[in-house]
């Protein structure tokens, strides 16, 4: 019986696709992974730098305390603590180095500390200009340490009303 239609020969399949070069989707995935890796490295380095700065500030506080234990100079301790507060506050508010009175109190109050701690921090400003007298240096150091631990975490800083108005 004659076969109707064409006679079929052996069918040859096309070759398997090669693994190189990858399809465009794989290139995009590789690019995204590279960006994610670079972003993770950047965040890690930023975190490490922040931790290093935090440790340096707290080590400086410890050096001030040790120096006071050696020489007993209360005026130098009060001055060092006050300068340390100003330097850390200046990282968040450029005007902190020049502030006095109520403006300085408001800058210090941007950290969520209690009224007693805030009062001890403000007393440091007054202690610098007074003749040598006894002040509770242990309480002042504790207050400064508490404030610094909070201040060295930038997310903790409360926005001022001026900053809120500009946002």
PDB file of C-alpha atoms in Angstrom:
ATOM      1  CA  UNK A   1       0.000   0.000   0.000  1.00  0.00           C
ATOM      2  CA  UNK A   2       1.412   3.258  -1.026  1.00  0.00           C
ATOM      3  CA  UNK A   3       2.064   5.729   1.838  1.00  0.00           C
ATOM      4  CA  UNK A   4       0.132   8.852   1.461  1.00  0.00           C
ATOM      5  CA  UNK A   5       2.080  12.003   2.269  1.00  0.00           C
ATOM      6  CA  UNK A   6       5.751  12.713   2.565  1.00  0.00           C
ATOM      7  CA  UNK A   7       8.204  10.142   3.784  1.00  0.00           C
ATOM      8  CA  UNK A   8       9.679  11.127   7.166  1.00  0.00           C
ATOM      9  CA  UNK A   9      13.348  10.736   7.764  1.00  0.00           C
ATOM     10  CA  UNK A  10      15.222  10.746  11.088  1.00  0.00           C
ATOM     11  CA  UNK A  11      14.450  13.959  12.932  1.00  0.00           C
ATOM     12  CA  UNK A  12      17.501  15.857  14.163  1.00  0.00           C
ATOM     13  CA  UNK A  13      16.975  17.993  17.287  1.00  0.00           C
ATOM     14  CA  UNK A  14      18.809  21.305  17.661  1.00  0.00           C
ATOM     15  CA  UNK A  15      21.838  21.265  19.954  1.00  0.00           C
ATOM     16  CA  UNK A  16      21.355  21.899  23.677  1.00  0.00           C
ATOM     17  CA  UNK A  17      21.758  25.540  24.601  1.00  0.00           C
ATOM     18  CA  UNK A  18      25.216  26.328  25.906  1.00  0.00           C
ATOM     19  CA  UNK A  19      25.731  27.474  29.478  1.00  0.00           C
ATOM     20  CA  UNK A  20      27.765  30.462  28.306  1.00  0.00           C
ATOM     21  CA  UNK A  21      26.791  33.233  27.873  1.00  0.00           C
ATOM     22  CA  UNK A  22      24.020  33.184  30.440  1.00  0.00           C
ATOM     23  CA  UNK A  23      20.601  34.490  29.643  1.00  0.00           C
ATOM     24  CA  UNK A  24      19.897  38.180  30.421  1.00  0.00           C
ATOM     25  CA  UNK A  25      17.916  37.241  33.521  1.00  0.00           C
ATOM     26  CA  UNK A  26      20.986  35.576  35.052  1.00  0.00           C
ATOM     27  CA  UNK A  27      23.050  38.704  34.351  1.00  0.00           C
ATOM     28  CA  UNK A  28      20.432  40.817  36.115  1.00  0.00           C
ATOM     29  CA  UNK A  29      20.364  38.433  39.069  1.00  0.00           C
ATOM     30  CA  UNK A  30      24.179  38.551  39.293  1.00  0.00           C
ATOM     31  CA  UNK A  31      24.065  42.362  39.192  1.00  0.00           C
ATOM     32  CA  UNK A  32      21.457  42.484  41.959  1.00  0.00           C
ATOM     33  CA  UNK A  33      23.478  40.086  44.093  1.00  0.00           C
ATOM     34  CA  UNK A  34      26.586  42.212  43.568  1.00  0.00           C
ATOM     35  CA  UNK A  35      24.677  45.364  44.570  1.00  0.00           C
ATOM     36  CA  UNK A  36      23.292  43.599  47.647  1.00  0.00           C
ATOM     37  CA  UNK A  37      26.794  42.461  48.613  1.00  0.00           C
ATOM     38  CA  UNK A  38      28.223  45.957  48.178  1.00  0.00           C
ATOM     39  CA  UNK A  39      25.359  47.422  50.200  1.00  0.00           C
ATOM     40  CA  UNK A  40      25.910  44.883  52.982  1.00  0.00           C
ATOM     41  CA  UNK A  41      29.631  45.682  53.064  1.00  0.00           C
ATOM     42  CA  UNK A  42      28.886  49.413  53.214  1.00  0.00           C
ATOM     43  CA  UNK A  43      26.409  48.938  56.085  1.00  0.00           C
ATOM     44  CA  UNK A  44      28.824  46.685  57.954  1.00  0.00           C
ATOM     45  CA  UNK A  45      31.654  49.218  57.628  1.00  0.00           C
ATOM     46  CA  UNK A  46      29.349  52.031  58.758  1.00  0.00           C
ATOM     47  CA  UNK A  47      28.294  49.957  61.762  1.00  0.00           C
ATOM     48  CA  UNK A  48      31.928  49.176  62.628  1.00  0.00           C
ATOM     49  CA  UNK A  49      32.912  52.852  62.314  1.00  0.00           C
ATOM     50  CA  UNK A  50      30.023  53.866  64.562  1.00  0.00           C
ATOM     51  CA  UNK A  51      30.963  51.221  67.125  1.00  0.00           C
ATOM     52  CA  UNK A  52      34.581  52.392  67.040  1.00  0.00           C
ATOM     53  CA  UNK A  53      33.563  56.013  67.604  1.00  0.00           C
ATOM     54  CA  UNK A  54      31.267  54.965  70.455  1.00  0.00           C
ATOM     55  CA  UNK A  55      34.079  52.988  72.096  1.00  0.00           C
ATOM     56  CA  UNK A  56      36.503  55.907  71.679  1.00  0.00           C
ATOM     57  CA  UNK A  57      34.134  58.350  73.388  1.00  0.00           C
ATOM     58  CA  UNK A  58      33.461  55.972  76.277  1.00  0.00           C
ATOM     59  CA  UNK A  59      37.203  55.272  76.611  1.00  0.00           C
ATOM     60  CA  UNK A  60      37.829  59.002  76.801  1.00  0.00           C
ATOM     61  CA  UNK A  61      35.254  59.210  79.579  1.00  0.00           C
ATOM     62  CA  UNK A  62      37.064  56.410  81.409  1.00  0.00           C
ATOM     63  CA  UNK A  63      40.397  58.240  80.950  1.00  0.00           C
ATOM     64  CA  UNK A  64      38.892  61.387  82.469  1.00  0.00           C
ATOM     65  CA  UNK A  65      37.684  59.393  85.469  1.00  0.00           C
ATOM     66  CA  UNK A  66      41.063  57.696  85.925  1.00  0.00           C
ATOM     67  CA  UNK A  67      42.854  61.049  85.672  1.00  0.00           C
ATOM     68  CA  UNK A  68      40.541  62.430  88.364  1.00  0.00           C
ATOM     69  CA  UNK A  69      41.262  59.441  90.592  1.00  0.00           C
ATOM     70  CA  UNK A  70      44.998  60.108  90.240  1.00  0.00           C
ATOM     71  CA  UNK A  71      45.052  63.865  90.778  1.00  0.00           C
ATOM     72  CA  UNK A  72      41.671  64.662  92.375  1.00  0.00           C
ATOM     73  CA  UNK A  73      41.228  67.812  90.260  1.00  0.00           C
ATOM     74  CA  UNK A  74      37.460  68.293  90.244  1.00  0.00           C
ATOM     75  CA  UNK A  75      37.573  71.356  88.004  1.00  0.00           C
ATOM     76  CA  UNK A  76      39.497  69.421  85.345  1.00  0.00           C
ATOM     77  CA  UNK A  77      37.014  66.547  85.580  1.00  0.00           C
ATOM     78  CA  UNK A  78      34.020  68.867  85.253  1.00  0.00           C
ATOM     79  CA  UNK A  79      35.647  70.673  82.335  1.00  0.00           C
ATOM     80  CA  UNK A  80      36.546  67.411  80.575  1.00  0.00           C
ATOM     81  CA  UNK A  81      33.059  65.988  81.038  1.00  0.00           C
ATOM     82  CA  UNK A  82      31.486  69.192  79.769  1.00  0.00           C
ATOM     83  CA  UNK A  83      33.760  69.306  76.713  1.00  0.00           C
ATOM     84  CA  UNK A  84      32.969  65.673  75.937  1.00  0.00           C
ATOM     85  CA  UNK A  85      29.237  66.410  76.116  1.00  0.00           C
ATOM     86  CA  UNK A  86      29.651  69.394  73.793  1.00  0.00           C
ATOM     87  CA  UNK A  87      31.670  67.431  71.231  1.00  0.00           C
ATOM     88  CA  UNK A  88      29.143  64.619  71.046  1.00  0.00           C
ATOM     89  CA  UNK A  89      26.204  67.038  70.926  1.00  0.00           C
ATOM     90  CA  UNK A  90      27.934  68.973  68.129  1.00  0.00           C
ATOM     91  CA  UNK A  91      27.833  65.872  65.915  1.00  0.00           C
ATOM     92  CA  UNK A  92      24.040  66.167  65.893  1.00  0.00           C
ATOM     93  CA  UNK A  93      23.591  69.911  66.293  1.00  0.00           C
ATOM     94  CA  UNK A  94      26.240  72.258  64.894  1.00  0.00           C
ATOM     95  CA  UNK A  95      25.201  75.045  67.272  1.00  0.00           C
ATOM     96  CA  UNK A  96      25.718  72.917  70.396  1.00  0.00           C
ATOM     97  CA  UNK A  97      29.235  74.263  70.931  1.00  0.00           C
ATOM     98  CA  UNK A  98      27.912  77.822  71.277  1.00  0.00           C
ATOM     99  CA  UNK A  99      24.726  77.209  73.223  1.00  0.00           C
ATOM    100  CA  UNK A 100      24.210  78.455  76.756  1.00  0.00           C
ATOM    101  CA  UNK A 101      21.398  78.339  79.256  1.00  0.00           C
ATOM    102  CA  UNK A 102      18.026  77.229  77.947  1.00  0.00           C
ATOM    103  CA  UNK A 103      19.297  76.381  74.460  1.00  0.00           C
ATOM    104  CA  UNK A 104      21.924  74.031  75.951  1.00  0.00           C
ATOM    105  CA  UNK A 105      19.295  72.497  78.231  1.00  0.00           C
ATOM    106  CA  UNK A 106      17.068  71.828  75.228  1.00  0.00           C
ATOM    107  CA  UNK A 107      19.931  70.187  73.357  1.00  0.00           C
ATOM    108  CA  UNK A 108      20.674  67.936  76.327  1.00  0.00           C
ATOM    109  CA  UNK A 109      16.953  67.215  76.757  1.00  0.00           C
ATOM    110  CA  UNK A 110      16.761  65.788  73.245  1.00  0.00           C
ATOM    111  CA  UNK A 111      17.985  62.565  74.834  1.00  0.00           C
ATOM    112  CA  UNK A 112      15.325  60.671  76.770  1.00  0.00           C
ATOM    113  CA  UNK A 113      16.908  61.119  80.214  1.00  0.00           C
ATOM    114  CA  UNK A 114      15.177  61.837  83.510  1.00  0.00           C
ATOM    115  CA  UNK A 115      15.140  65.278  85.139  1.00  0.00           C
ATOM    116  CA  UNK A 116      17.766  64.371  87.753  1.00  0.00           C
ATOM    117  CA  UNK A 117      20.264  63.311  85.082  1.00  0.00           C
ATOM    118  CA  UNK A 118      19.521  66.429  83.066  1.00  0.00           C
ATOM    119  CA  UNK A 119      20.079  68.568  86.174  1.00  0.00           C
ATOM    120  CA  UNK A 120      23.459  66.940  86.812  1.00  0.00           C
ATOM    121  CA  UNK A 121      24.506  67.566  83.221  1.00  0.00           C
ATOM    122  CA  UNK A 122      23.503  71.218  83.451  1.00  0.00           C
ATOM    123  CA  UNK A 123      25.370  71.546  86.753  1.00  0.00           C
ATOM    124  CA  UNK A 124      28.601  70.688  84.935  1.00  0.00           C
ATOM    125  CA  UNK A 125      28.278  73.908  82.956  1.00  0.00           C
ATOM    126  CA  UNK A 126      28.059  75.858  86.219  1.00  0.00           C
ATOM    127  CA  UNK A 127      30.778  73.843  87.982  1.00  0.00           C
ATOM    128  CA  UNK A 128      33.430  74.925  85.487  1.00  0.00           C
ATOM    129  CA  UNK A 129      33.128  78.590  86.447  1.00  0.00           C
ATOM    130  CA  UNK A 130      32.868  78.157  90.204  1.00  0.00           C
ATOM    131  CA  UNK A 131      35.814  78.122  92.553  1.00  0.00           C
ATOM    132  CA  UNK A 132      36.919  74.602  93.476  1.00  0.00           C
ATOM    133  CA  UNK A 133      34.226  73.101  95.608  1.00  0.00           C
ATOM    134  CA  UNK A 134      32.994  69.654  96.181  1.00  0.00           C
ATOM    135  CA  UNK A 135      30.511  68.250  93.751  1.00  0.00           C
ATOM    136  CA  UNK A 136      29.238  64.741  93.346  1.00  0.00           C
ATOM    137  CA  UNK A 137      31.652  63.624  90.649  1.00  0.00           C
ATOM    138  CA  UNK A 138      30.443  60.002  90.706  1.00  0.00           C
ATOM    139  CA  UNK A 139      26.864  61.091  89.990  1.00  0.00           C
ATOM    140  CA  UNK A 140      28.077  63.486  87.291  1.00  0.00           C
ATOM    141  CA  UNK A 141      30.108  60.746  85.602  1.00  0.00           C
ATOM    142  CA  UNK A 142      27.125  58.381  85.750  1.00  0.00           C
ATOM    143  CA  UNK A 143      24.859  61.034  84.240  1.00  0.00           C
ATOM    144  CA  UNK A 144      27.360  61.802  81.467  1.00  0.00           C
ATOM    145  CA  UNK A 145      27.837  58.091  80.720  1.00  0.00           C
ATOM    146  CA  UNK A 146      24.054  57.567  80.525  1.00  0.00           C
ATOM    147  CA  UNK A 147      23.615  60.571  78.233  1.00  0.00           C
ATOM    148  CA  UNK A 148      26.541  59.571  76.010  1.00  0.00           C
ATOM    149  CA  UNK A 149      25.297  56.008  75.577  1.00  0.00           C
ATOM    150  CA  UNK A 150      22.017  57.388  74.290  1.00  0.00           C
ATOM    151  CA  UNK A 151      23.552  60.227  72.276  1.00  0.00           C
ATOM    152  CA  UNK A 152      25.904  57.910  70.422  1.00  0.00           C
ATOM    153  CA  UNK A 153      22.884  56.216  68.854  1.00  0.00           C
ATOM    154  CA  UNK A 154      21.749  58.744  66.230  1.00  0.00           C
ATOM    155  CA  UNK A 155      18.260  57.256  65.912  1.00  0.00           C
ATOM    156  CA  UNK A 156      17.568  58.268  69.517  1.00  0.00           C
ATOM    157  CA  UNK A 157      17.971  62.013  68.916  1.00  0.00           C
ATOM    158  CA  UNK A 158      14.665  63.808  69.138  1.00  0.00           C
ATOM    159  CA  UNK A 159      13.964  66.326  66.448  1.00  0.00           C
ATOM    160  CA  UNK A 160      13.614  69.933  67.496  1.00  0.00           C
ATOM    161  CA  UNK A 161      10.556  71.929  66.554  1.00  0.00           C
ATOM    162  CA  UNK A 162      12.624  73.801  63.953  1.00  0.00           C
ATOM    163  CA  UNK A 163      13.711  70.522  62.345  1.00  0.00           C
ATOM    164  CA  UNK A 164      10.115  69.300  62.352  1.00  0.00           C
ATOM    165  CA  UNK A 165       8.956  72.522  60.677  1.00  0.00           C
ATOM    166  CA  UNK A 166      11.530  72.120  57.879  1.00  0.00           C
ATOM    167  CA  UNK A 167      10.647  68.462  57.283  1.00  0.00           C
TER     168      UNK A 167
END
